[in-house]
Amino acid sequence: MSPGARGEREYSPAVEMEGHLIAHTHRERAREEAEGLCARMPWLTTAQAEELTRQYVLLRIGLTRRMLLDVAERADRLGEEYEARYRVLRRALLRRHAGAACATLACAGGVAAWTSLVVR
């Protein structure tokens, strides 16, 4: 069974770097959104705008983290469901092939027996 089939994640520097880049992109987008929000509130002082931006970025990062964890959890559950279904289908296919092989051998045995009777 592969590591991904058990819900484990394979480590690689490339995957880790990709994760950092994605997190950085999300953080920058959140900061830009917060700055856009603050720009629509000209009465905020610089300190208030910075604090609002900081709080908004923290909230967005938390929301993004929760959503990604939910998606990863769902993906793991689906992987387990698909693996279980695959095992059921594989067993059914094996039974069918075994049954077909048995039927073929029985027919071959019957033909051989019939041939030996006819030849005598």
PDB file of N, CA and C in Angstrom, residues 13-96:
ATOM      1  N   PRO A  13      11.489  18.394  -0.281  1.00  0.00           N
ATOM      2  CA  PRO A  13      11.789  19.836  -0.207  1.00  0.00           C
ATOM      3  C   PRO A  13      10.964  20.648  -1.200  1.00  0.00           C
ATOM      4  N   ALA A  14      10.688  20.084  -2.361  1.00  0.00           N
ATOM      5  CA  ALA A  14       9.904  20.805  -3.366  1.00  0.00           C
ATOM      6  C   ALA A  14       8.474  21.039  -2.877  1.00  0.00           C
ATOM      7  N   VAL A  15       7.882  20.042  -2.249  1.00  0.00           N
ATOM      8  CA  VAL A  15       6.521  20.183  -1.728  1.00  0.00           C
ATOM      9  C   VAL A  15       6.508  21.192  -0.593  1.00  0.00           C
ATOM     10  N   GLU A  16       7.531  21.152   0.271  1.00  0.00           N
ATOM     11  CA  GLU A  16       7.607  22.115   1.368  1.00  0.00           C
ATOM     12  C   GLU A  16       7.761  23.540   0.830  1.00  0.00           C
ATOM     13  N   MET A  17       8.603  23.707  -0.179  1.00  0.00           N
ATOM     14  CA  MET A  17       8.802  25.029  -0.767  1.00  0.00           C
ATOM     15  C   MET A  17       7.506  25.521  -1.414  1.00  0.00           C
ATOM     16  N   GLU A  18       6.811  24.633  -2.094  1.00  0.00           N
ATOM     17  CA  GLU A  18       5.533  25.008  -2.703  1.00  0.00           C
ATOM     18  C   GLU A  18       4.541  25.468  -1.637  1.00  0.00           C
ATOM     19  N   GLY A  19       4.516  24.763  -0.507  1.00  0.00           N
ATOM     20  CA  GLY A  19       3.638  25.146   0.588  1.00  0.00           C
ATOM     21  C   GLY A  19       3.964  26.534   1.121  1.00  0.00           C
ATOM     22  N   HIS A  20       5.260  26.823   1.261  1.00  0.00           N
ATOM     23  CA  HIS A  20       5.660  28.154   1.724  1.00  0.00           C
ATOM     24  C   HIS A  20       5.252  29.236   0.730  1.00  0.00           C
ATOM     25  N   LEU A  21       5.421  28.945  -0.562  1.00  0.00           N
ATOM     26  CA  LEU A  21       5.046  29.929  -1.580  1.00  0.00           C
ATOM     27  C   LEU A  21       3.540  30.179  -1.597  1.00  0.00           C
ATOM     28  N   ILE A  22       2.773  29.128  -1.453  1.00  0.00           N
ATOM     29  CA  ILE A  22       1.316  29.271  -1.418  1.00  0.00           C
ATOM     30  C   ILE A  22       0.892  30.067  -0.189  1.00  0.00           C
ATOM     31  N   ALA A  23       1.503  29.757   0.969  1.00  0.00           N
ATOM     32  CA  ALA A  23       1.173  30.493   2.200  1.00  0.00           C
ATOM     33  C   ALA A  23       1.535  31.969   2.048  1.00  0.00           C
ATOM     34  N   HIS A  24       2.681  32.240   1.459  1.00  0.00           N
ATOM     35  CA  HIS A  24       3.094  33.628   1.245  1.00  0.00           C
ATOM     36  C   HIS A  24       2.107  34.352   0.329  1.00  0.00           C
ATOM     37  N   THR A  25       1.668  33.684  -0.723  1.00  0.00           N
ATOM     38  CA  THR A  25       0.702  34.282  -1.653  1.00  0.00           C
ATOM     39  C   THR A  25      -0.611  34.595  -0.942  1.00  0.00           C
ATOM     40  N   HIS A  26      -1.092  33.661  -0.120  1.00  0.00           N
ATOM     41  CA  HIS A  26      -2.339  33.892   0.625  1.00  0.00           C
ATOM     42  C   HIS A  26      -2.180  35.063   1.600  1.00  0.00           C
ATOM     43  N   ARG A  27      -1.041  35.119   2.263  1.00  0.00           N
ATOM     44  CA  ARG A  27      -0.789  36.208   3.208  1.00  0.00           C
ATOM     45  C   ARG A  27      -0.764  37.556   2.483  1.00  0.00           C
ATOM     46  N   GLU A  28      -0.119  37.607   1.335  1.00  0.00           N
ATOM     47  CA  GLU A  28      -0.048  38.855   0.568  1.00  0.00           C
ATOM     48  C   GLU A  28      -1.428  39.282   0.060  1.00  0.00           C
ATOM     49  N   ARG A  29      -2.200  38.319  -0.410  1.00  0.00           N
ATOM     50  CA  ARG A  29      -3.566  38.642  -0.862  1.00  0.00           C
ATOM     51  C   ARG A  29      -4.405  39.193   0.286  1.00  0.00           C
ATOM     52  N   ALA A  30      -4.285  38.565   1.448  1.00  0.00           N
ATOM     53  CA  ALA A  30      -5.039  39.035   2.618  1.00  0.00           C
ATOM     54  C   ALA A  30      -4.608  40.448   2.993  1.00  0.00           C
ATOM     55  N   ARG A  31      -3.302  40.710   2.947  1.00  0.00           N
ATOM     56  CA  ARG A  31      -2.802  42.046   3.275  1.00  0.00           C
ATOM     57  C   ARG A  31      -3.327  43.073   2.282  1.00  0.00           C
ATOM     58  N   GLU A  32      -3.326  42.725   0.990  1.00  0.00           N
ATOM     59  CA  GLU A  32      -3.847  43.642  -0.032  1.00  0.00           C
ATOM     60  C   GLU A  32      -5.335  43.915   0.175  1.00  0.00           C
ATOM     61  N   GLU A  33      -6.095  42.863   0.497  1.00  0.00           N
ATOM     62  CA  GLU A  33      -7.528  43.051   0.763  1.00  0.00           C
ATOM     63  C   GLU A  33      -7.742  43.967   1.968  1.00  0.00           C
ATOM     64  N   ALA A  34      -6.965  43.759   3.019  1.00  0.00           N
ATOM     65  CA  ALA A  34      -7.100  44.588   4.221  1.00  0.00           C
ATOM     66  C   ALA A  34      -6.728  46.031   3.925  1.00  0.00           C
ATOM     67  N   GLU A  35      -5.675  46.224   3.147  1.00  0.00           N
ATOM     68  CA  GLU A  35      -5.295  47.597   2.791  1.00  0.00           C
ATOM     69  C   GLU A  35      -6.380  48.255   1.946  1.00  0.00           C
ATOM     70  N   GLY A  36      -7.006  47.482   1.066  1.00  0.00           N
ATOM     71  CA  GLY A  36      -8.124  48.006   0.279  1.00  0.00           C
ATOM     72  C   GLY A  36      -9.294  48.390   1.162  1.00  0.00           C
ATOM     73  N   LEU A  37      -9.559  47.586   2.163  1.00  0.00           N
ATOM     74  CA  LEU A  37     -10.630  47.887   3.112  1.00  0.00           C
ATOM     75  C   LEU A  37     -10.309  49.170   3.885  1.00  0.00           C
ATOM     76  N   CYS A  38      -9.081  49.276   4.343  1.00  0.00           N
ATOM     77  CA  CYS A  38      -8.674  50.477   5.104  1.00  0.00           C
ATOM     78  C   CYS A  38      -8.724  51.730   4.226  1.00  0.00           C
ATOM     79  N   ALA A  39      -8.427  51.575   2.943  1.00  0.00           N
ATOM     80  CA  ALA A  39      -8.468  52.723   2.032  1.00  0.00           C
ATOM     81  C   ALA A  39      -9.888  53.266   1.905  1.00  0.00           C
ATOM     82  N   ARG A  40     -10.894  52.396   2.092  1.00  0.00           N
ATOM     83  CA  ARG A  40     -12.286  52.845   2.023  1.00  0.00           C
ATOM     84  C   ARG A  40     -12.747  53.482   3.332  1.00  0.00           C
ATOM     85  N   MET A  41     -11.870  53.490   4.323  1.00  0.00           N
ATOM     86  CA  MET A  41     -12.178  54.105   5.621  1.00  0.00           C
ATOM     87  C   MET A  41     -11.137  55.186   5.917  1.00  0.00           C
ATOM     88  N   PRO A  42     -11.260  56.326   5.281  1.00  0.00           N
ATOM     89  CA  PRO A  42     -10.232  57.353   5.420  1.00  0.00           C
ATOM     90  C   PRO A  42     -10.135  57.937   6.829  1.00  0.00           C
ATOM     91  N   TRP A  43     -11.104  57.715   7.680  1.00  0.00           N
ATOM     92  CA  TRP A  43     -11.071  58.267   9.027  1.00  0.00           C
ATOM     93  C   TRP A  43     -10.149  57.496   9.972  1.00  0.00           C
ATOM     94  N   LEU A  44      -9.688  56.302   9.530  1.00  0.00           N
ATOM     95  CA  LEU A  44      -8.798  55.523  10.394  1.00  0.00           C
ATOM     96  C   LEU A  44      -7.432  56.208  10.491  1.00  0.00           C
ATOM     97  N   THR A  45      -6.868  56.159  11.670  1.00  0.00           N
ATOM     98  CA  THR A  45      -5.492  56.657  11.812  1.00  0.00           C
ATOM     99  C   THR A  45      -4.555  55.603  11.238  1.00  0.00           C
ATOM    100  N   THR A  46      -3.308  55.955  11.049  1.00  0.00           N
ATOM    101  CA  THR A  46      -2.321  55.002  10.516  1.00  0.00           C
ATOM    102  C   THR A  46      -2.218  53.786  11.443  1.00  0.00           C
ATOM    103  N   ALA A  47      -2.170  54.026  12.736  1.00  0.00           N
ATOM    104  CA  ALA A  47      -2.066  52.918  13.694  1.00  0.00           C
ATOM    105  C   ALA A  47      -3.311  52.025  13.639  1.00  0.00           C
ATOM    106  N   GLN A  48      -4.483  52.629  13.511  1.00  0.00           N
ATOM    107  CA  GLN A  48      -5.716  51.846  13.432  1.00  0.00           C
ATOM    108  C   GLN A  48      -5.743  51.013  12.147  1.00  0.00           C
ATOM    109  N   ALA A  49      -5.320  51.637  11.041  1.00  0.00           N
ATOM    110  CA  ALA A  49      -5.300  50.921   9.763  1.00  0.00           C
ATOM    111  C   ALA A  49      -4.314  49.754   9.811  1.00  0.00           C
ATOM    112  N   GLU A  50      -3.169  49.971  10.432  1.00  0.00           N
ATOM    113  CA  GLU A  50      -2.186  48.889  10.561  1.00  0.00           C
ATOM    114  C   GLU A  50      -2.721  47.763  11.433  1.00  0.00           C
ATOM    115  N   GLU A  51      -3.386  48.123  12.527  1.00  0.00           N
ATOM    116  CA  GLU A  51      -3.956  47.098  13.413  1.00  0.00           C
ATOM    117  C   GLU A  51      -5.086  46.337  12.712  1.00  0.00           C
ATOM    118  N   LEU A  52      -5.949  47.048  11.991  1.00  0.00           N
ATOM    119  CA  LEU A  52      -7.013  46.388  11.245  1.00  0.00           C
ATOM    120  C   LEU A  52      -6.427  45.443  10.205  1.00  0.00           C
ATOM    121  N   THR A  53      -5.389  45.896   9.518  1.00  0.00           N
ATOM    122  CA  THR A  53      -4.723  45.054   8.520  1.00  0.00           C
ATOM    123  C   THR A  53      -4.143  43.807   9.183  1.00  0.00           C
ATOM    124  N   ARG A  54      -3.465  43.990  10.305  1.00  0.00           N
ATOM    125  CA  ARG A  54      -2.864  42.855  11.011  1.00  0.00           C
ATOM    126  C   ARG A  54      -3.927  41.849  11.455  1.00  0.00           C
ATOM    127  N   GLN A  55      -5.017  42.339  12.032  1.00  0.00           N
ATOM    128  CA  GLN A  55      -6.087  41.462  12.494  1.00  0.00           C
ATOM    129  C   GLN A  55      -6.757  40.733  11.332  1.00  0.00           C
ATOM    130  N   TYR A  56      -6.987  41.454  10.234  1.00  0.00           N
ATOM    131  CA  TYR A  56      -7.628  40.845   9.069  1.00  0.00           C
ATOM    132  C   TYR A  56      -6.754  39.727   8.499  1.00  0.00           C
ATOM    133  N   VAL A  57      -5.446  40.000   8.400  1.00  0.00           N
ATOM    134  CA  VAL A  57      -4.530  38.982   7.867  1.00  0.00           C
ATOM    135  C   VAL A  57      -4.538  37.750   8.769  1.00  0.00           C
ATOM    136  N   LEU A  58      -4.505  37.943  10.078  1.00  0.00           N
ATOM    137  CA  LEU A  58      -4.554  36.804  11.004  1.00  0.00           C
ATOM    138  C   LEU A  58      -5.840  36.003  10.839  1.00  0.00           C
ATOM    139  N   LEU A  59      -6.970  36.690  10.714  1.00  0.00           N
ATOM    140  CA  LEU A  59      -8.249  35.991  10.525  1.00  0.00           C
ATOM    141  C   LEU A  59      -8.270  35.210   9.219  1.00  0.00           C
ATOM    142  N   ARG A  60      -7.801  35.838   8.146  1.00  0.00           N
ATOM    143  CA  ARG A  60      -7.795  35.165   6.839  1.00  0.00           C
ATOM    144  C   ARG A  60      -6.876  33.963   6.832  1.00  0.00           C
ATOM    145  N   ILE A  61      -5.695  34.088   7.442  1.00  0.00           N
ATOM    146  CA  ILE A  61      -4.772  32.954   7.496  1.00  0.00           C
ATOM    147  C   ILE A  61      -5.396  31.810   8.286  1.00  0.00           C
ATOM    148  N   GLY A  62      -6.043  32.134   9.405  1.00  0.00           N
ATOM    149  CA  GLY A  62      -6.722  31.099  10.190  1.00  0.00           C
ATOM    150  C   GLY A  62      -7.830  30.417   9.404  1.00  0.00           C
ATOM    151  N   LEU A  63      -8.608  31.211   8.685  1.00  0.00           N
ATOM    152  CA  LEU A  63      -9.686  30.655   7.862  1.00  0.00           C
ATOM    153  C   LEU A  63      -9.120  29.769   6.758  1.00  0.00           C
ATOM    154  N   THR A  64      -8.093  30.242   6.104  1.00  0.00           N
ATOM    155  CA  THR A  64      -7.469  29.457   5.029  1.00  0.00           C
ATOM    156  C   THR A  64      -6.910  28.146   5.574  1.00  0.00           C
ATOM    157  N   ARG A  65      -6.255  28.215   6.732  1.00  0.00           N
ATOM    158  CA  ARG A  65      -5.690  27.006   7.349  1.00  0.00           C
ATOM    159  C   ARG A  65      -6.794  25.999   7.663  1.00  0.00           C
ATOM    160  N   ARG A  66      -7.898  26.475   8.255  1.00  0.00           N
ATOM    161  CA  ARG A  66      -9.022  25.570   8.578  1.00  0.00           C
ATOM    162  C   ARG A  66      -9.608  24.952   7.314  1.00  0.00           C
ATOM    163  N   MET A  67      -9.756  25.769   6.275  1.00  0.00           N
ATOM    164  CA  MET A  67     -10.323  25.243   5.024  1.00  0.00           C
ATOM    165  C   MET A  67      -9.397  24.192   4.417  1.00  0.00           C
ATOM    166  N   LEU A  68      -8.102  24.450   4.409  1.00  0.00           N
ATOM    167  CA  LEU A  68      -7.155  23.487   3.846  1.00  0.00           C
ATOM    168  C   LEU A  68      -7.125  22.197   4.654  1.00  0.00           C
ATOM    169  N   LEU A  69      -7.191  22.314   5.972  1.00  0.00           N
ATOM    170  CA  LEU A  69      -7.238  21.105   6.798  1.00  0.00           C
ATOM    171  C   LEU A  69      -8.510  20.314   6.547  1.00  0.00           C
ATOM    172  N   ASP A  70      -9.633  21.013   6.380  1.00  0.00           N
ATOM    173  CA  ASP A  70     -10.892  20.325   6.063  1.00  0.00           C
ATOM    174  C   ASP A  70     -10.806  19.609   4.724  1.00  0.00           C
ATOM    175  N   VAL A  71     -10.210  20.280   3.742  1.00  0.00           N
ATOM    176  CA  VAL A  71     -10.072  19.666   2.415  1.00  0.00           C
ATOM    177  C   VAL A  71      -9.148  18.452   2.485  1.00  0.00           C
ATOM    178  N   ALA A  72      -8.040  18.578   3.206  1.00  0.00           N
ATOM    179  CA  ALA A  72      -7.110  17.455   3.339  1.00  0.00           C
ATOM    180  C   ALA A  72      -7.767  16.283   4.052  1.00  0.00           C
ATOM    181  N   GLU A  73      -8.541  16.577   5.103  1.00  0.00           N
ATOM    182  CA  GLU A  73      -9.246  15.520   5.828  1.00  0.00           C
ATOM    183  C   GLU A  73     -10.250  14.821   4.915  1.00  0.00           C
ATOM    184  N   ARG A  74     -10.988  15.600   4.145  1.00  0.00           N
ATOM    185  CA  ARG A  74     -11.975  15.018   3.217  1.00  0.00           C
ATOM    186  C   ARG A  74     -11.273  14.181   2.150  1.00  0.00           C
ATOM    187  N   ALA A  75     -10.140  14.666   1.667  1.00  0.00           N
ATOM    188  CA  ALA A  75      -9.389  13.907   0.667  1.00  0.00           C
ATOM    189  C   ALA A  75      -8.919  12.572   1.238  1.00  0.00           C
ATOM    190  N   ASP A  76      -8.467  12.590   2.498  1.00  0.00           N
ATOM    191  CA  ASP A  76      -8.060  11.340   3.137  1.00  0.00           C
ATOM    192  C   ASP A  76      -9.237  10.373   3.269  1.00  0.00           C
ATOM    193  N   ARG A  77     -10.394  10.908   3.684  1.00  0.00           N
ATOM    194  CA  ARG A  77     -11.582  10.048   3.811  1.00  0.00           C
ATOM    195  C   ARG A  77     -11.975   9.466   2.457  1.00  0.00           C
ATOM    196  N   LEU A  78     -11.953  10.301   1.419  1.00  0.00           N
ATOM    197  CA  LEU A  78     -12.297   9.797   0.086  1.00  0.00           C
ATOM    198  C   LEU A  78     -11.300   8.746  -0.366  1.00  0.00           C
ATOM    199  N   GLY A  79     -10.017   8.979  -0.079  1.00  0.00           N
ATOM    200  CA  GLY A  79      -8.999   7.990  -0.437  1.00  0.00           C
ATOM    201  C   GLY A  79      -9.259   6.657   0.232  1.00  0.00           C
ATOM    202  N   GLU A  80      -9.624   6.696   1.515  1.00  0.00           N
ATOM    203  CA  GLU A  80      -9.948   5.460   2.234  1.00  0.00           C
ATOM    204  C   GLU A  80     -11.180   4.787   1.633  1.00  0.00           C
ATOM    205  N   GLU A  81     -12.207   5.586   1.300  1.00  0.00           N
ATOM    206  CA  GLU A  81     -13.417   5.017   0.700  1.00  0.00           C
ATOM    207  C   GLU A  81     -13.104   4.380  -0.655  1.00  0.00           C
ATOM    208  N   TYR A  82     -12.304   5.070  -1.475  1.00  0.00           N
ATOM    209  CA  TYR A  82     -11.955   4.528  -2.792  1.00  0.00           C
ATOM    210  C   TYR A  82     -11.100   3.277  -2.652  1.00  0.00           C
ATOM    211  N   GLU A  83     -10.196   3.260  -1.688  1.00  0.00           N
ATOM    212  CA  GLU A  83      -9.359   2.086  -1.464  1.00  0.00           C
ATOM    213  C   GLU A  83     -10.218   0.897  -1.044  1.00  0.00           C
ATOM    214  N   ALA A  84     -11.183   1.121  -0.162  1.00  0.00           N
ATOM    215  CA  ALA A  84     -12.076   0.037   0.272  1.00  0.00           C
ATOM    216  C   ALA A  84     -12.894  -0.475  -0.908  1.00  0.00           C
ATOM    217  N   ARG A  85     -13.406   0.437  -1.713  1.00  0.00           N
ATOM    218  CA  ARG A  85     -14.196   0.031  -2.886  1.00  0.00           C
ATOM    219  C   ARG A  85     -13.333  -0.744  -3.875  1.00  0.00           C
ATOM    220  N   TYR A  86     -12.091  -0.295  -4.053  1.00  0.00           N
ATOM    221  CA  TYR A  86     -11.163  -0.977  -4.956  1.00  0.00           C
ATOM    222  C   TYR A  86     -10.915  -2.409  -4.483  1.00  0.00           C
ATOM    223  N   ARG A  87     -10.716  -2.576  -3.165  1.00  0.00           N
ATOM    224  CA  ARG A  87     -10.500  -3.929  -2.641  1.00  0.00           C
ATOM    225  C   ARG A  87     -11.700  -4.822  -2.908  1.00  0.00           C
ATOM    226  N   VAL A  88     -12.916  -4.298  -2.718  1.00  0.00           N
ATOM    227  CA  VAL A  88     -14.138  -5.079  -2.966  1.00  0.00           C
ATOM    228  C   VAL A  88     -14.211  -5.476  -4.441  1.00  0.00           C
ATOM    229  N   LEU A  89     -13.962  -4.515  -5.325  1.00  0.00           N
ATOM    230  CA  LEU A  89     -14.026  -4.803  -6.761  1.00  0.00           C
ATOM    231  C   LEU A  89     -12.935  -5.786  -7.179  1.00  0.00           C
ATOM    232  N   ARG A  90     -11.740  -5.639  -6.598  1.00  0.00           N
ATOM    233  CA  ARG A  90     -10.635  -6.543  -6.930  1.00  0.00           C
ATOM    234  C   ARG A  90     -10.974  -7.970  -6.508  1.00  0.00           C
ATOM    235  N   ARG A  91     -11.572  -8.121  -5.293  1.00  0.00           N
ATOM    236  CA  ARG A  91     -11.964  -9.465  -4.843  1.00  0.00           C
ATOM    237  C   ARG A  91     -13.032 -10.064  -5.748  1.00  0.00           C
ATOM    238  N   ALA A  92     -14.008  -9.247  -6.146  1.00  0.00           N
ATOM    239  CA  ALA A  92     -15.074  -9.740  -7.027  1.00  0.00           C
ATOM    240  C   ALA A  92     -14.492 -10.184  -8.363  1.00  0.00           C
ATOM    241  N   LEU A  93     -13.558  -9.395  -8.888  1.00  0.00           N
ATOM    242  CA  LEU A  93     -12.929  -9.752 -10.164  1.00  0.00           C
ATOM    243  C   LEU A  93     -12.131 -11.046 -10.032  1.00  0.00           C
ATOM    244  N   LEU A  94     -11.416 -11.189  -8.918  1.00  0.00           N
ATOM    245  CA  LEU A  94     -10.653 -12.413  -8.686  1.00  0.00           C
ATOM    246  C   LEU A  94     -11.585 -13.622  -8.607  1.00  0.00           C
ATOM    247  N   ARG A  95     -12.714 -13.469  -7.911  1.00  0.00           N
ATOM    248  CA  ARG A  95     -13.683 -14.584  -7.836  1.00  0.00           C
ATOM    249  C   ARG A  95     -14.194 -14.951  -9.225  1.00  0.00           C
ATOM    250  N   ARG A  96     -14.505 -13.935 -10.024  1.00  0.00           N
ATOM    251  CA  ARG A  96     -15.009 -14.220 -11.385  1.00  0.00           C
ATOM    252  C   ARG A  96     -13.967 -14.934 -12.224  1.00  0.00           C
TER     253      ARG A  96
END
